[in-house]
């Protein structure tokens, strides 16, 4: 997919970053495929390319990759309604958009910009944002080749009334899925254009993020500060960058979603199939990495002090 394509030079640099060659990667992929054949509760075959991407997101640690793959097929089943009709999302029309930037940073990370795009807080909808975010995560898992992700949260249009509609439990749910299900290596959360309610933002993040990840949150005072972390050539022009504007990039993502309608329909079917196959899970895998999920798929209630 062109919007997440990397050059042969970038791919080589990424493999060099992990100090791996082609034969070593093929060896690890084979180990995962052989393990998968012994897991009757995992619903469908995985391509070598998909397995390599999961391995990369887990720093080519084979046992951790097995756990994350199991999470991918099991934890989504707790929240299967979020994946239904995912093919109908339209990035350019979402009240909060999630925009992966097509150019990798010099240190080989992928930048993803998240911004509230609707000034009317009455139209702000947390579940719709989460569904849109997860749709993007599904595509990144299939196509992105990078060493990790750096999220930029632009709070320019966020008002106090927006924050009153935030569902902390739902955001914790999303954070769990991003990290434990999609194996997203988070290099940083960069917040820009924050208002006086920045303390509320930090309080929420302290609740929903692991301490290690919370330490990677930065509140930037201005765009110059952001440029010290993210190069201009990896930003849309409204952020002082050299790329197309966010609206123009979002329209390209509209086309991507449209071209992947069959993928999202099949993905939802596989989630349902995975749920039905849970009874086949080997006994030694009965203890699952549920994180913020409660018993039998219920969701633990979280509160901000």
XYZ file of C-alpha atoms in Angstrom:
305
model
C 0.000 0.000 0.000
C 1.600 3.236 -1.224
C 0.727 5.380 1.812
C 2.774 3.109 4.099
C 5.429 2.020 1.614
C 9.103 2.152 2.564
C 12.112 2.249 0.289
C 14.468 -0.744 -0.049
C 17.090 1.351 1.757
C 14.736 2.004 4.674
C 13.822 -1.681 4.894
C 17.508 -2.622 5.015
C 18.159 -0.028 7.727
C 15.286 -1.421 9.784
C 16.660 -4.943 9.544
C 20.111 -3.633 10.422
C 18.567 -1.887 13.430
C 17.510 -5.294 14.741
C 20.822 -6.817 13.616
C 19.097 -9.505 11.551
C 19.618 -10.882 8.080
C 17.180 -12.567 5.684
C 17.992 -16.104 6.838
C 17.481 -15.243 10.518
C 14.129 -13.631 9.778
C 12.999 -16.663 7.764
C 14.063 -18.898 10.669
C 11.931 -16.940 13.155
C 8.972 -16.833 10.753
C 9.168 -20.621 10.395
C 9.180 -21.056 14.186
C 5.990 -18.980 14.455
C 4.298 -20.879 11.616
C 5.090 -24.230 13.244
C 3.755 -22.949 16.579
C 0.609 -21.673 14.870
C -0.132 -25.139 13.467
C -0.403 -26.408 17.052
C -2.907 -23.718 18.104
C -6.405 -24.952 17.099
C -8.033 -21.843 18.583
C -6.317 -19.494 16.117
C -8.692 -19.121 13.192
C -6.721 -18.665 9.972
C -3.361 -18.866 8.301
C -0.832 -16.030 8.494
C 1.360 -14.903 5.626
C 5.124 -14.778 6.088
C 5.004 -11.013 5.571
C 2.392 -10.584 8.323
C 4.408 -12.728 10.741
C 7.574 -10.737 10.010
C 5.766 -7.492 10.843
C 4.514 -8.888 14.158
C 8.014 -10.150 14.959
C 9.443 -6.732 14.162
C 6.917 -4.991 16.416
C 8.106 -7.294 19.199
C 11.828 -6.773 18.489
C 12.027 -10.282 17.011
C 11.441 -11.899 20.385
C 9.763 -15.132 19.383
C 7.976 -15.997 22.654
C 6.641 -12.480 23.058
C 5.444 -12.589 19.448
C 3.493 -15.773 20.173
C 1.772 -14.065 23.107
C 0.939 -10.960 21.061
C -0.465 -13.037 18.210
C -2.640 -14.902 20.688
C -3.777 -11.539 22.050
C -4.575 -10.333 18.545
C -6.992 -13.183 18.003
C -8.462 -13.347 21.507
C -8.745 -9.820 22.935
C -10.501 -8.427 19.868
C -13.215 -10.998 20.461
C -14.108 -9.257 23.738
C -14.899 -6.114 21.752
C -16.153 -7.533 18.483
C -18.860 -4.882 18.089
C -16.140 -2.281 17.531
C -15.022 -4.177 14.434
C -18.437 -4.556 12.855
C -19.022 -2.274 9.845
C -15.463 -0.951 10.132
C -15.427 -0.764 6.339
C -17.857 2.165 6.536
C -15.443 4.511 8.304
C -14.457 7.614 6.300
C -11.278 9.182 7.726
C -11.876 12.649 6.281
C -15.333 12.823 7.874
C -14.521 11.507 11.340
C -15.038 13.887 14.283
C -11.557 12.838 15.442
C -9.147 11.659 12.793
C -6.206 9.270 12.979
C -3.646 9.982 10.250
C -0.496 7.899 9.652
C 2.115 9.990 7.874
C 3.440 8.390 4.651
C 7.107 9.272 5.202
C 9.180 7.523 7.876
C 11.214 9.688 10.234
C 15.009 9.582 9.955
C 15.058 7.195 12.933
C 12.641 4.874 11.067
C 9.491 5.486 13.140
C 5.987 6.127 11.816
C 4.267 9.353 12.866
C 0.500 9.225 13.477
C -1.435 12.468 13.983
C -4.655 12.406 16.012
C -6.845 15.484 16.146
C -10.391 16.413 17.103
C -11.789 17.805 13.858
C -15.295 18.717 15.064
C -15.719 21.972 16.951
C -19.208 21.023 18.185
C -18.707 18.842 21.286
C -22.240 17.483 20.905
C -21.100 15.665 17.766
C -17.984 14.262 19.411
C -18.249 10.496 19.740
C -15.688 8.338 21.553
C -16.807 4.922 20.173
C -16.648 6.194 16.572
C -13.133 7.510 17.147
C -12.020 4.188 18.617
C -13.484 2.266 15.660
C -11.694 4.606 13.231
C -8.433 4.313 15.184
C -8.635 0.508 15.206
C -9.367 0.437 11.468
C -6.121 2.336 10.912
C -4.293 -0.005 13.294
C -5.525 -3.019 11.326
C -4.094 -1.577 8.113
C -0.826 -0.547 9.758
C -0.431 -4.079 11.064
C -0.779 -5.375 7.507
C 1.380 -2.826 5.694
C 3.547 -0.691 7.964
C 7.256 -1.491 8.099
C 8.817 0.671 10.798
C 10.514 0.222 14.161
C 7.671 1.923 16.065
C 5.143 4.733 16.252
C 5.212 8.282 17.535
C 1.730 9.743 18.138
C 1.061 13.473 17.815
C -2.114 14.653 19.544
C -3.230 18.042 18.253
C -5.617 19.549 20.826
C -6.283 22.795 18.922
C -10.056 22.279 18.594
C -10.506 20.442 21.891
C -12.586 22.363 24.436
C -13.505 21.676 28.040
C -16.902 20.463 26.807
C -15.140 17.860 24.681
C -13.229 16.564 27.701
C -16.468 16.152 29.650
C -17.497 13.554 27.062
C -14.298 11.555 27.362
C -14.824 7.944 28.399
C -11.717 7.047 30.402
C -12.533 3.336 30.419
C -12.954 3.337 26.649
C -9.605 5.117 26.179
C -7.936 2.571 28.468
C -9.535 -0.114 26.348
C -8.020 1.467 23.243
C -4.577 1.823 24.844
C -4.620 -1.871 25.757
C -5.566 -2.924 22.241
C -2.956 -0.699 20.592
C -0.104 -1.987 22.726
C -1.038 -5.572 23.585
C -3.088 -6.593 20.560
C -1.447 -4.648 17.724
C 2.050 -4.856 19.238
C 2.490 -1.130 18.691
C 5.920 0.052 19.911
C 5.183 3.546 21.190
C 8.148 5.896 20.991
C 6.245 8.911 22.253
C 3.000 10.794 22.756
C 3.553 14.376 21.595
C 0.804 16.819 22.633
C 0.516 20.191 20.916
C -1.879 23.149 21.154
C -2.960 22.198 24.680
C -5.185 24.568 26.630
C -5.567 25.273 30.315
C -7.066 21.823 30.956
C -3.739 20.131 30.274
C -3.781 18.810 33.858
C -6.948 16.875 33.049
C -5.229 15.336 30.052
C -2.227 14.287 32.114
C -4.448 12.869 34.861
C -6.285 10.704 32.336
C -3.052 9.499 30.743
C -1.658 8.579 34.151
C -4.654 6.272 34.623
C -4.734 4.596 31.214
C -1.024 4.258 30.340
C 1.635 2.008 31.807
C 4.215 3.975 33.808
C 6.904 3.244 31.208
C 4.741 4.664 28.416
C 3.522 7.612 30.504
C 7.143 8.744 30.787
C 7.118 9.186 26.996
C 4.380 11.838 27.086
C 5.542 15.340 26.155
C 3.513 18.555 26.249
C 4.999 20.886 23.621
C 4.758 24.640 24.174
C 4.985 25.452 20.462
C 5.558 23.970 17.009
C 9.299 24.599 17.253
C 9.433 22.221 20.198
C 7.651 19.575 18.127
C 10.172 20.044 15.303
C 12.930 19.101 17.731
C 11.353 15.638 17.925
C 9.729 15.186 14.496
C 11.514 16.399 11.359
C 9.648 18.897 9.158
C 9.840 16.569 6.158
C 7.668 14.117 8.108
C 4.869 16.587 8.885
C 1.934 18.062 6.924
C 2.369 21.657 5.855
C 0.019 23.098 8.510
C 2.526 21.854 11.097
C 5.399 23.627 9.371
C 6.179 20.516 7.365
C 6.799 19.808 3.706
C 4.131 17.142 3.091
C 0.577 17.568 1.798
C -1.972 19.018 4.196
C -3.839 16.735 6.603
C -7.157 17.126 4.690
C -5.454 16.061 1.457
C -3.786 13.071 3.129
C -7.067 12.047 4.770
C -8.792 11.946 1.384
C -6.146 9.467 0.254
C -6.945 7.348 3.309
C -10.621 7.478 2.327
C -9.605 5.659 -0.846
C -7.564 3.135 1.126
C -10.541 2.223 3.333
C -12.786 1.940 0.263
C -10.271 -0.379 -1.418
C -10.144 -2.564 1.709
C -13.859 -3.096 2.301
C -13.555 -6.833 1.650
C -10.597 -7.004 4.031
C -12.589 -5.424 6.886
C -15.614 -7.673 6.270
C -13.380 -10.766 6.320
C -11.551 -9.445 9.373
C -14.816 -9.198 11.323
C -15.799 -12.707 10.237
C -12.459 -14.011 11.518
C -12.996 -12.289 14.881
C -16.346 -14.041 15.219
C -14.737 -17.338 14.197
C -11.956 -16.828 16.727
C -14.524 -16.295 19.473
C -16.233 -19.558 18.586
C -12.896 -21.415 18.612
C -11.878 -20.300 22.115
C -13.054 -23.620 23.554
C -10.247 -25.274 21.571
C -7.557 -23.222 23.310
C -4.850 -25.479 24.825
C -4.977 -25.698 28.606
C -1.532 -24.138 29.015
C -2.823 -20.968 27.359
C -5.939 -20.524 29.473
C -4.446 -17.603 31.411
C -4.752 -14.710 28.984
C -3.188 -11.270 28.995
C -6.454 -9.476 29.619
C -4.969 -6.251 30.960
C -7.829 -3.846 31.675
C -10.397 -6.432 30.591
C -12.417 -7.978 33.354
C -13.852 -11.455 33.685
C -15.604 -12.913 30.621
C -14.892 -9.874 28.492
C -16.399 -7.307 30.810
C -14.514 -4.048 31.125
C -13.047 -2.785 34.346
C -14.354 0.620 35.346
C -11.653 3.281 35.660
C -11.872 6.710 37.196
C -9.745 9.857 37.287
C -9.019 11.376 40.646
